[in-house]
Amino acid sequence: MSITKMEHSGNVDISLQDVDVDLKVAVEADSDRRAKPKTLECKASIKDSEFNFSSIVVHWMYSTMSKVLPNKVREWTEERLCRVITDYIDNKMPETIKEVKLSAEMDEFKVDYSPVSKVSVSQQSLEARHRGEVSWKSDSTPSSQKPDDLPREDQDDEDKMFNLWLDEFVAKTFAESAHSHDYLKARIAEDTISEEDQKEKLRLSYVSSLIPELSSNSAGSVQVEVSSSKVPDVEISEEGVRVQLHGCPCFYSQRL
């Protein structure tokens, strides 16, 4: 008995049709209240598959297994697809979320937008609440301000894919921190005015002439210092943002 060895090669294109993935995911929270997704269930379904061979010989070999091979390919692909999706959601996505910074620095201030609760999930939306507190960069004392409850949008409005709410708490904590750390102050004097801005220098000379005590006790320049005397009032409405500052101006004369 002799056996003839056959060698052949070719290409095959596999087309998968009507691929559906039914995925159920829970959104939990880690120790820092960051969102932590977890796959509860994954079910992939491939309705049909089509094989196109570039070789007649390979096509003939496939025809001998045409009742078994397509089902095996679909089952393997469905299982593999769910495995890849589950691994990404359970392992790679939490690591990516951990790399997201929960604070940012701006000049002398720090903005803390860490989560205050775990993500709320409904059939229509995902809702994430963040702190949004502004504080002095070198002072971690919590603010005395309290955030208000945010209004809820009509979740049936499918035209709105993303809603971002900005509470007055953000602006009020900025105002409180700026006031308590003497950030809201200004000094106006001849050495703070550029040579091109002659109008400001004229205003300082007017101040000296209008206030007798300054003109009689000084033969030099006049300077004005303005500092915050109270936490600014902030109000956000549909019309815009209203800020009311409270300051105390002090006038000084400098002898030459």
PDB file of N, CA and C in Angstrom, residues 72-170:
ATOM      1  N   LYS A  72     -18.328  25.426  14.045  1.00  0.00           N
ATOM      2  CA  LYS A  72     -17.180  25.496  14.943  1.00  0.00           C
ATOM      3  C   LYS A  72     -16.519  26.877  14.890  1.00  0.00           C
ATOM      4  N   VAL A  73     -16.425  27.436  13.679  1.00  0.00           N
ATOM      5  CA  VAL A  73     -15.823  28.767  13.538  1.00  0.00           C
ATOM      6  C   VAL A  73     -16.669  29.813  14.243  1.00  0.00           C
ATOM      7  N   ARG A  74     -17.990  29.736  14.078  1.00  0.00           N
ATOM      8  CA  ARG A  74     -18.874  30.697  14.744  1.00  0.00           C
ATOM      9  C   ARG A  74     -18.786  30.563  16.258  1.00  0.00           C
ATOM     10  N   GLU A  75     -18.791  29.346  16.773  1.00  0.00           N
ATOM     11  CA  GLU A  75     -18.711  29.144  18.219  1.00  0.00           C
ATOM     12  C   GLU A  75     -17.392  29.676  18.777  1.00  0.00           C
ATOM     13  N   TRP A  76     -16.301  29.391  18.075  1.00  0.00           N
ATOM     14  CA  TRP A  76     -14.988  29.863  18.537  1.00  0.00           C
ATOM     15  C   TRP A  76     -14.930  31.388  18.520  1.00  0.00           C
ATOM     16  N   THR A  77     -15.459  31.987  17.450  1.00  0.00           N
ATOM     17  CA  THR A  77     -15.431  33.447  17.335  1.00  0.00           C
ATOM     18  C   THR A  77     -16.302  34.099  18.396  1.00  0.00           C
ATOM     19  N   GLU A  78     -17.474  33.547  18.656  1.00  0.00           N
ATOM     20  CA  GLU A  78     -18.361  34.100  19.682  1.00  0.00           C
ATOM     21  C   GLU A  78     -17.701  34.063  21.055  1.00  0.00           C
ATOM     22  N   GLU A  79     -17.082  32.929  21.371  1.00  0.00           N
ATOM     23  CA  GLU A  79     -16.422  32.795  22.676  1.00  0.00           C
ATOM     24  C   GLU A  79     -15.227  33.732  22.781  1.00  0.00           C
ATOM     25  N   ARG A  80     -14.458  33.821  21.705  1.00  0.00           N
ATOM     26  CA  ARG A  80     -13.274  34.684  21.701  1.00  0.00           C
ATOM     27  C   ARG A  80     -13.670  36.155  21.787  1.00  0.00           C
ATOM     28  N   LEU A  81     -14.717  36.541  21.109  1.00  0.00           N
ATOM     29  CA  LEU A  81     -15.180  37.925  21.113  1.00  0.00           C
ATOM     30  C   LEU A  81     -15.574  38.360  22.520  1.00  0.00           C
ATOM     31  N   CYS A  82     -16.329  37.527  23.222  1.00  0.00           N
ATOM     32  CA  CYS A  82     -16.731  37.861  24.589  1.00  0.00           C
ATOM     33  C   CYS A  82     -15.534  37.882  25.534  1.00  0.00           C
ATOM     34  N   ARG A  83     -14.573  37.010  25.299  1.00  0.00           N
ATOM     35  CA  ARG A  83     -13.393  36.988  26.156  1.00  0.00           C
ATOM     36  C   ARG A  83     -12.598  38.286  26.027  1.00  0.00           C
ATOM     37  N   VAL A  84     -12.448  38.776  24.797  1.00  0.00           N
ATOM     38  CA  VAL A  84     -11.704  40.021  24.565  1.00  0.00           C
ATOM     39  C   VAL A  84     -12.439  41.212  25.182  1.00  0.00           C
ATOM     40  N   ILE A  85     -13.755  41.276  24.986  1.00  0.00           N
ATOM     41  CA  ILE A  85     -14.544  42.382  25.529  1.00  0.00           C
ATOM     42  C   ILE A  85     -14.506  42.378  27.056  1.00  0.00           C
ATOM     43  N   THR A  86     -14.670  41.211  27.664  1.00  0.00           N
ATOM     44  CA  THR A  86     -14.658  41.101  29.126  1.00  0.00           C
ATOM     45  C   THR A  86     -13.306  41.499  29.703  1.00  0.00           C
ATOM     46  N   ASP A  87     -12.233  41.074  29.060  1.00  0.00           N
ATOM     47  CA  ASP A  87     -10.892  41.423  29.538  1.00  0.00           C
ATOM     48  C   ASP A  87     -10.666  42.930  29.473  1.00  0.00           C
ATOM     49  N   TYR A  88     -11.146  43.563  28.419  1.00  0.00           N
ATOM     50  CA  TYR A  88     -10.960  45.009  28.289  1.00  0.00           C
ATOM     51  C   TYR A  88     -11.746  45.763  29.360  1.00  0.00           C
ATOM     52  N   ILE A  89     -12.999  45.364  29.585  1.00  0.00           N
ATOM     53  CA  ILE A  89     -13.844  46.069  30.556  1.00  0.00           C
ATOM     54  C   ILE A  89     -13.366  45.831  31.985  1.00  0.00           C
ATOM     55  N   ASP A  90     -13.034  44.589  32.323  1.00  0.00           N
ATOM     56  CA  ASP A  90     -12.692  44.250  33.708  1.00  0.00           C
ATOM     57  C   ASP A  90     -11.259  44.612  34.084  1.00  0.00           C
ATOM     58  N   ASN A  91     -10.340  44.627  33.126  1.00  0.00           N
ATOM     59  CA  ASN A  91      -8.928  44.820  33.458  1.00  0.00           C
ATOM     60  C   ASN A  91      -8.331  46.100  32.874  1.00  0.00           C
ATOM     61  N   LYS A  92      -8.477  46.299  31.589  1.00  0.00           N
ATOM     62  CA  LYS A  92      -7.817  47.445  30.958  1.00  0.00           C
ATOM     63  C   LYS A  92      -8.544  48.758  31.233  1.00  0.00           C
ATOM     64  N   MET A  93      -9.867  48.756  31.216  1.00  0.00           N
ATOM     65  CA  MET A  93     -10.609  49.997  31.434  1.00  0.00           C
ATOM     66  C   MET A  93     -10.393  50.573  32.835  1.00  0.00           C
ATOM     67  N   PRO A  94     -10.417  49.771  33.930  1.00  0.00           N
ATOM     68  CA  PRO A  94     -10.133  50.346  35.256  1.00  0.00           C
ATOM     69  C   PRO A  94      -8.739  50.957  35.362  1.00  0.00           C
ATOM     70  N   GLU A  95      -7.750  50.342  34.712  1.00  0.00           N
ATOM     71  CA  GLU A  95      -6.402  50.905  34.745  1.00  0.00           C
ATOM     72  C   GLU A  95      -6.356  52.243  34.019  1.00  0.00           C
ATOM     73  N   THR A  96      -7.108  52.352  32.928  1.00  0.00           N
ATOM     74  CA  THR A  96      -7.169  53.625  32.205  1.00  0.00           C
ATOM     75  C   THR A  96      -7.851  54.693  33.049  1.00  0.00           C
ATOM     76  N   ILE A  97      -8.918  54.319  33.756  1.00  0.00           N
ATOM     77  CA  ILE A  97      -9.639  55.271  34.602  1.00  0.00           C
ATOM     78  C   ILE A  97      -8.752  55.755  35.745  1.00  0.00           C
ATOM     79  N   LYS A  98      -7.904  54.873  36.292  1.00  0.00           N
ATOM     80  CA  LYS A  98      -7.016  55.258  37.391  1.00  0.00           C
ATOM     81  C   LYS A  98      -6.006  56.322  36.969  1.00  0.00           C
ATOM     82  N   GLU A  99      -5.687  56.382  35.690  1.00  0.00           N
ATOM     83  CA  GLU A  99      -4.718  57.364  35.206  1.00  0.00           C
ATOM     84  C   GLU A  99      -5.326  58.756  35.045  1.00  0.00           C
ATOM     85  N   VAL A 100      -6.644  58.853  35.133  1.00  0.00           N
ATOM     86  CA  VAL A 100      -7.300  60.157  35.005  1.00  0.00           C
ATOM     87  C   VAL A 100      -7.063  60.964  36.277  1.00  0.00           C
ATOM     88  N   LYS A 101      -6.549  62.179  36.143  1.00  0.00           N
ATOM     89  CA  LYS A 101      -6.279  63.022  37.303  1.00  0.00           C
ATOM     90  C   LYS A 101      -7.586  63.521  37.910  1.00  0.00           C
ATOM     91  N   LEU A 102      -7.603  63.590  39.242  1.00  0.00           N
ATOM     92  CA  LEU A 102      -8.794  64.039  39.958  1.00  0.00           C
ATOM     93  C   LEU A 102      -8.635  65.455  40.504  1.00  0.00           C
ATOM     94  N   SER A 103      -7.585  66.136  40.104  1.00  0.00           N
ATOM     95  CA  SER A 103      -7.389  67.521  40.524  1.00  0.00           C
ATOM     96  C   SER A 103      -6.542  68.239  39.488  1.00  0.00           C
ATOM     97  N   ALA A 104      -6.608  69.554  39.530  1.00  0.00           N
ATOM     98  CA  ALA A 104      -5.821  70.374  38.609  1.00  0.00           C
ATOM     99  C   ALA A 104      -5.413  71.647  39.330  1.00  0.00           C
ATOM    100  N   GLU A 105      -4.260  72.180  38.977  1.00  0.00           N
ATOM    101  CA  GLU A 105      -3.756  73.395  39.607  1.00  0.00           C
ATOM    102  C   GLU A 105      -3.839  74.557  38.632  1.00  0.00           C
ATOM    103  N   MET A 106      -4.286  75.705  39.159  1.00  0.00           N
ATOM    104  CA  MET A 106      -4.381  76.930  38.374  1.00  0.00           C
ATOM    105  C   MET A 106      -3.829  78.069  39.217  1.00  0.00           C
ATOM    106  N   ASP A 107      -2.670  78.569  38.833  1.00  0.00           N
ATOM    107  CA  ASP A 107      -2.024  79.639  39.587  1.00  0.00           C
ATOM    108  C   ASP A 107      -1.831  79.180  41.034  1.00  0.00           C
ATOM    109  N   GLU A 108      -2.444  79.867  42.003  1.00  0.00           N
ATOM    110  CA  GLU A 108      -2.304  79.500  43.413  1.00  0.00           C
ATOM    111  C   GLU A 108      -3.444  78.604  43.899  1.00  0.00           C
ATOM    112  N   PHE A 109      -4.285  78.137  42.999  1.00  0.00           N
ATOM    113  CA  PHE A 109      -5.477  77.386  43.389  1.00  0.00           C
ATOM    114  C   PHE A 109      -5.402  75.939  42.905  1.00  0.00           C
ATOM    115  N   LYS A 110      -6.188  75.106  43.563  1.00  0.00           N
ATOM    116  CA  LYS A 110      -6.311  73.703  43.182  1.00  0.00           C
ATOM    117  C   LYS A 110      -7.791  73.365  43.054  1.00  0.00           C
ATOM    118  N   VAL A 111      -8.145  72.691  41.965  1.00  0.00           N
ATOM    119  CA  VAL A 111      -9.524  72.279  41.732  1.00  0.00           C
ATOM    120  C   VAL A 111      -9.624  70.779  41.974  1.00  0.00           C
ATOM    121  N   ASP A 112     -10.473  70.405  42.909  1.00  0.00           N
ATOM    122  CA  ASP A 112     -10.684  68.997  43.245  1.00  0.00           C
ATOM    123  C   ASP A 112     -11.999  68.539  42.620  1.00  0.00           C
ATOM    124  N   TYR A 113     -11.910  67.666  41.628  1.00  0.00           N
ATOM    125  CA  TYR A 113     -13.133  67.149  41.012  1.00  0.00           C
ATOM    126  C   TYR A 113     -13.213  65.627  41.167  1.00  0.00           C
ATOM    127  N   SER A 114     -12.822  65.159  42.349  1.00  0.00           N
ATOM    128  CA  SER A 114     -12.931  63.735  42.645  1.00  0.00           C
ATOM    129  C   SER A 114     -14.401  63.347  42.819  1.00  0.00           C
ATOM    130  N   PRO A 115     -14.752  62.098  42.567  1.00  0.00           N
ATOM    131  CA  PRO A 115     -16.152  61.667  42.707  1.00  0.00           C
ATOM    132  C   PRO A 115     -16.615  61.744  44.159  1.00  0.00           C
ATOM    133  N   VAL A 116     -17.874  62.103  44.357  1.00  0.00           N
ATOM    134  CA  VAL A 116     -18.451  62.139  45.701  1.00  0.00           C
ATOM    135  C   VAL A 116     -19.377  60.953  45.940  1.00  0.00           C
ATOM    136  N   SER A 117     -19.677  60.206  44.904  1.00  0.00           N
ATOM    137  CA  SER A 117     -20.503  59.009  45.030  1.00  0.00           C
ATOM    138  C   SER A 117     -20.231  58.127  43.819  1.00  0.00           C
ATOM    139  N   LYS A 118     -20.680  56.897  43.890  1.00  0.00           N
ATOM    140  CA  LYS A 118     -20.479  56.018  42.747  1.00  0.00           C
ATOM    141  C   LYS A 118     -21.416  56.410  41.609  1.00  0.00           C
ATOM    142  N   VAL A 119     -21.080  55.982  40.426  1.00  0.00           N
ATOM    143  CA  VAL A 119     -21.859  56.330  39.244  1.00  0.00           C
ATOM    144  C   VAL A 119     -23.252  55.720  39.339  1.00  0.00           C
ATOM    145  N   SER A 120     -24.255  56.552  39.078  1.00  0.00           N
ATOM    146  CA  SER A 120     -25.638  56.090  39.089  1.00  0.00           C
ATOM    147  C   SER A 120     -26.039  55.679  37.676  1.00  0.00           C
ATOM    148  N   VAL A 121     -26.569  54.480  37.549  1.00  0.00           N
ATOM    149  CA  VAL A 121     -26.898  53.926  36.238  1.00  0.00           C
ATOM    150  C   VAL A 121     -28.401  53.701  36.141  1.00  0.00           C
ATOM    151  N   SER A 122     -28.989  54.160  35.050  1.00  0.00           N
ATOM    152  CA  SER A 122     -30.394  53.890  34.762  1.00  0.00           C
ATOM    153  C   SER A 122     -30.503  53.418  33.318  1.00  0.00           C
ATOM    154  N   GLN A 123     -31.711  53.102  32.891  1.00  0.00           N
ATOM    155  CA  GLN A 123     -31.895  52.636  31.519  1.00  0.00           C
ATOM    156  C   GLN A 123     -31.618  53.733  30.507  1.00  0.00           C
ATOM    157  N   GLN A 124     -31.765  55.008  30.920  1.00  0.00           N
ATOM    158  CA  GLN A 124     -31.590  56.112  29.986  1.00  0.00           C
ATOM    159  C   GLN A 124     -30.240  56.810  30.096  1.00  0.00           C
ATOM    160  N   SER A 125     -29.563  56.693  31.245  1.00  0.00           N
ATOM    161  CA  SER A 125     -28.390  57.551  31.416  1.00  0.00           C
ATOM    162  C   SER A 125     -27.413  56.996  32.444  1.00  0.00           C
ATOM    163  N   LEU A 126     -26.220  57.606  32.437  1.00  0.00           N
ATOM    164  CA  LEU A 126     -25.210  57.430  33.476  1.00  0.00           C
ATOM    165  C   LEU A 126     -25.019  58.785  34.148  1.00  0.00           C
ATOM    166  N   GLU A 127     -24.997  58.796  35.467  1.00  0.00           N
ATOM    167  CA  GLU A 127     -24.858  60.054  36.190  1.00  0.00           C
ATOM    168  C   GLU A 127     -23.676  59.961  37.147  1.00  0.00           C
ATOM    169  N   ALA A 128     -22.722  60.889  36.989  1.00  0.00           N
ATOM    170  CA  ALA A 128     -21.532  60.928  37.838  1.00  0.00           C
ATOM    171  C   ALA A 128     -21.467  62.284  38.527  1.00  0.00           C
ATOM    172  N   ARG A 129     -21.319  62.277  39.836  1.00  0.00           N
ATOM    173  CA  ARG A 129     -21.235  63.513  40.612  1.00  0.00           C
ATOM    174  C   ARG A 129     -19.807  63.695  41.121  1.00  0.00           C
ATOM    175  N   HIS A 130     -19.264  64.898  40.886  1.00  0.00           N
ATOM    176  CA  HIS A 130     -17.896  65.214  41.290  1.00  0.00           C
ATOM    177  C   HIS A 130     -17.904  66.424  42.222  1.00  0.00           C
ATOM    178  N   ARG A 131     -16.839  66.540  43.009  1.00  0.00           N
ATOM    179  CA  ARG A 131     -16.799  67.556  44.055  1.00  0.00           C
ATOM    180  C   ARG A 131     -16.778  68.967  43.477  1.00  0.00           C
ATOM    181  N   GLY A 132     -15.804  69.284  42.649  1.00  0.00           N
ATOM    182  CA  GLY A 132     -15.729  70.610  42.048  1.00  0.00           C
ATOM    183  C   GLY A 132     -15.340  71.707  43.019  1.00  0.00           C
ATOM    184  N   GLU A 133     -14.600  71.375  44.067  1.00  0.00           N
ATOM    185  CA  GLU A 133     -14.220  72.379  45.072  1.00  0.00           C
ATOM    186  C   GLU A 133     -12.898  73.036  44.700  1.00  0.00           C
ATOM    187  N   VAL A 134     -12.861  74.364  44.806  1.00  0.00           N
ATOM    188  CA  VAL A 134     -11.649  75.128  44.542  1.00  0.00           C
ATOM    189  C   VAL A 134     -11.048  75.539  45.878  1.00  0.00           C
ATOM    190  N   SER A 135      -9.764  75.279  46.065  1.00  0.00           N
ATOM    191  CA  SER A 135      -9.102  75.609  47.327  1.00  0.00           C
ATOM    192  C   SER A 135      -7.737  76.218  47.043  1.00  0.00           C
ATOM    193  N   TRP A 136      -7.152  76.784  48.083  1.00  0.00           N
ATOM    194  CA  TRP A 136      -5.787  77.306  47.988  1.00  0.00           C
ATOM    195  C   TRP A 136      -4.834  76.130  47.852  1.00  0.00           C
ATOM    196  N   LYS A 137      -3.858  76.253  46.976  1.00  0.00           N
ATOM    197  CA  LYS A 137      -3.012  75.116  46.633  1.00  0.00           C
ATOM    198  C   LYS A 137      -2.278  74.540  47.845  1.00  0.00           C
ATOM    199  N   SER A 138      -1.864  75.392  48.769  1.00  0.00           N
ATOM    200  CA  SER A 138      -1.096  74.926  49.925  1.00  0.00           C
ATOM    201  C   SER A 138      -1.954  74.779  51.181  1.00  0.00           C
ATOM    202  N   ASP A 139      -3.272  74.843  51.034  1.00  0.00           N
ATOM    203  CA  ASP A 139      -4.170  74.745  52.185  1.00  0.00           C
ATOM    204  C   ASP A 139      -5.270  73.742  51.860  1.00  0.00           C
ATOM    205  N   SER A 140      -5.307  72.647  52.610  1.00  0.00           N
ATOM    206  CA  SER A 140      -6.287  71.586  52.355  1.00  0.00           C
ATOM    207  C   SER A 140      -7.506  71.675  53.268  1.00  0.00           C
ATOM    208  N   THR A 141      -7.694  72.817  53.934  1.00  0.00           N
ATOM    209  CA  THR A 141      -8.852  72.975  54.816  1.00  0.00           C
ATOM    210  C   THR A 141     -10.144  72.926  54.007  1.00  0.00           C
ATOM    211  N   PRO A 142     -11.104  72.078  54.379  1.00  0.00           N
ATOM    212  CA  PRO A 142     -12.360  71.993  53.619  1.00  0.00           C
ATOM    213  C   PRO A 142     -13.123  73.313  53.649  1.00  0.00           C
ATOM    214  N   SER A 143     -13.842  73.587  52.590  1.00  0.00           N
ATOM    215  CA  SER A 143     -14.620  74.813  52.500  1.00  0.00           C
ATOM    216  C   SER A 143     -15.857  74.730  53.381  1.00  0.00           C
ATOM    217  N   SER A 144     -16.302  75.891  53.857  1.00  0.00           N
ATOM    218  CA  SER A 144     -17.542  75.954  54.637  1.00  0.00           C
ATOM    219  C   SER A 144     -18.773  75.965  53.734  1.00  0.00           C
ATOM    220  N   GLN A 145     -18.559  76.121  52.425  1.00  0.00           N
ATOM    221  CA  GLN A 145     -19.670  76.125  51.479  1.00  0.00           C
ATOM    222  C   GLN A 145     -20.218  74.711  51.295  1.00  0.00           C
ATOM    223  N   LYS A 146     -21.511  74.617  51.047  1.00  0.00           N
ATOM    224  CA  LYS A 146     -22.162  73.336  50.816  1.00  0.00           C
ATOM    225  C   LYS A 146     -22.801  73.327  49.430  1.00  0.00           C
ATOM    226  N   PRO A 147     -22.547  72.281  48.644  1.00  0.00           N
ATOM    227  CA  PRO A 147     -23.146  72.233  47.301  1.00  0.00           C
ATOM    228  C   PRO A 147     -24.643  71.988  47.368  1.00  0.00           C
ATOM    229  N   ASP A 148     -25.363  72.578  46.429  1.00  0.00           N
ATOM    230  CA  ASP A 148     -26.806  72.372  46.332  1.00  0.00           C
ATOM    231  C   ASP A 148     -27.096  71.126  45.503  1.00  0.00           C
ATOM    232  N   ASP A 149     -28.296  70.606  45.660  1.00  0.00           N
ATOM    233  CA  ASP A 149     -28.726  69.486  44.829  1.00  0.00           C
ATOM    234  C   ASP A 149     -28.943  69.979  43.405  1.00  0.00           C
ATOM    235  N   LEU A 150     -28.387  69.253  42.456  1.00  0.00           N
ATOM    236  CA  LEU A 150     -28.530  69.657  41.063  1.00  0.00           C
ATOM    237  C   LEU A 150     -29.901  69.261  40.537  1.00  0.00           C
ATOM    238  N   PRO A 151     -30.493  70.096  39.688  1.00  0.00           N
ATOM    239  CA  PRO A 151     -31.781  69.716  39.083  1.00  0.00           C
ATOM    240  C   PRO A 151     -31.590  68.557  38.128  1.00  0.00           C
ATOM    241  N   ARG A 152     -32.619  67.789  37.935  1.00  0.00           N
ATOM    242  CA  ARG A 152     -32.552  66.632  37.049  1.00  0.00           C
ATOM    243  C   ARG A 152     -33.243  66.958  35.731  1.00  0.00           C
ATOM    244  N   GLU A 153     -32.538  66.667  34.658  1.00  0.00           N
ATOM    245  CA  GLU A 153     -33.104  66.868  33.325  1.00  0.00           C
ATOM    246  C   GLU A 153     -34.113  65.770  33.019  1.00  0.00           C
ATOM    247  N   ASP A 154     -34.953  66.035  32.045  1.00  0.00           N
ATOM    248  CA  ASP A 154     -35.878  65.012  31.570  1.00  0.00           C
ATOM    249  C   ASP A 154     -35.064  63.938  30.853  1.00  0.00           C
ATOM    250  N   GLN A 155     -34.975  62.761  31.455  1.00  0.00           N
ATOM    251  CA  GLN A 155     -34.124  61.714  30.906  1.00  0.00           C
ATOM    252  C   GLN A 155     -34.679  61.117  29.618  1.00  0.00           C
ATOM    253  N   ASP A 156     -35.913  61.472  29.258  1.00  0.00           N
ATOM    254  CA  ASP A 156     -36.491  60.938  28.024  1.00  0.00           C
ATOM    255  C   ASP A 156     -36.121  61.766  26.802  1.00  0.00           C
ATOM    256  N   ASP A 157     -35.388  62.857  27.000  1.00  0.00           N
ATOM    257  CA  ASP A 157     -34.990  63.713  25.890  1.00  0.00           C
ATOM    258  C   ASP A 157     -33.793  63.084  25.188  1.00  0.00           C
ATOM    259  N   GLU A 158     -34.040  62.398  24.082  1.00  0.00           N
ATOM    260  CA  GLU A 158     -32.979  61.679  23.385  1.00  0.00           C
ATOM    261  C   GLU A 158     -32.096  62.604  22.555  1.00  0.00           C
ATOM    262  N   ASP A 159     -32.480  63.884  22.412  1.00  0.00           N
ATOM    263  CA  ASP A 159     -31.664  64.812  21.637  1.00  0.00           C
ATOM    264  C   ASP A 159     -30.416  65.244  22.405  1.00  0.00           C
ATOM    265  N   LYS A 160     -30.412  65.051  23.712  1.00  0.00           N
ATOM    266  CA  LYS A 160     -29.279  65.464  24.533  1.00  0.00           C
ATOM    267  C   LYS A 160     -28.484  64.224  24.936  1.00  0.00           C
ATOM    268  N   MET A 161     -27.292  64.113  24.358  1.00  0.00           N
ATOM    269  CA  MET A 161     -26.454  62.955  24.643  1.00  0.00           C
ATOM    270  C   MET A 161     -25.562  63.178  25.862  1.00  0.00           C
ATOM    271  N   PHE A 162     -25.310  64.461  26.210  1.00  0.00           N
ATOM    272  CA  PHE A 162     -24.380  64.745  27.295  1.00  0.00           C
ATOM    273  C   PHE A 162     -24.812  66.024  28.002  1.00  0.00           C
ATOM    274  N   ASN A 163     -24.938  65.968  29.319  1.00  0.00           N
ATOM    275  CA  ASN A 163     -25.278  67.136  30.128  1.00  0.00           C
ATOM    276  C   ASN A 163     -24.167  67.375  31.138  1.00  0.00           C
ATOM    277  N   LEU A 164     -23.689  68.617  31.215  1.00  0.00           N
ATOM    278  CA  LEU A 164     -22.672  69.000  32.189  1.00  0.00           C
ATOM    279  C   LEU A 164     -23.236  70.117  33.057  1.00  0.00           C
ATOM    280  N   TRP A 165     -23.350  69.840  34.363  1.00  0.00           N
ATOM    281  CA  TRP A 165     -23.907  70.816  35.294  1.00  0.00           C
ATOM    282  C   TRP A 165     -22.777  71.488  36.062  1.00  0.00           C
ATOM    283  N   LEU A 166     -22.812  72.827  36.114  1.00  0.00           N
ATOM    284  CA  LEU A 166     -21.848  73.599  36.893  1.00  0.00           C
ATOM    285  C   LEU A 166     -22.591  74.268  38.035  1.00  0.00           C
ATOM    286  N   ASP A 167     -22.275  73.852  39.258  1.00  0.00           N
ATOM    287  CA  ASP A 167     -22.953  74.379  40.437  1.00  0.00           C
ATOM    288  C   ASP A 167     -22.280  75.673  40.896  1.00  0.00           C
ATOM    289  N   GLU A 168     -23.045  76.528  41.592  1.00  0.00           N
ATOM    290  CA  GLU A 168     -22.473  77.739  42.178  1.00  0.00           C
ATOM    291  C   GLU A 168     -21.396  77.398  43.205  1.00  0.00           C
ATOM    292  N   PHE A 169     -21.425  76.175  43.706  1.00  0.00           N
ATOM    293  CA  PHE A 169     -20.440  75.728  44.686  1.00  0.00           C
ATOM    294  C   PHE A 169     -19.018  75.917  44.166  1.00  0.00           C
ATOM    295  N   VAL A 170     -18.802  75.680  42.873  1.00  0.00           N
ATOM    296  CA  VAL A 170     -17.467  75.827  42.287  1.00  0.00           C
ATOM    297  C   VAL A 170     -17.003  77.277  42.390  1.00  0.00           C
TER     298      VAL A 170
END
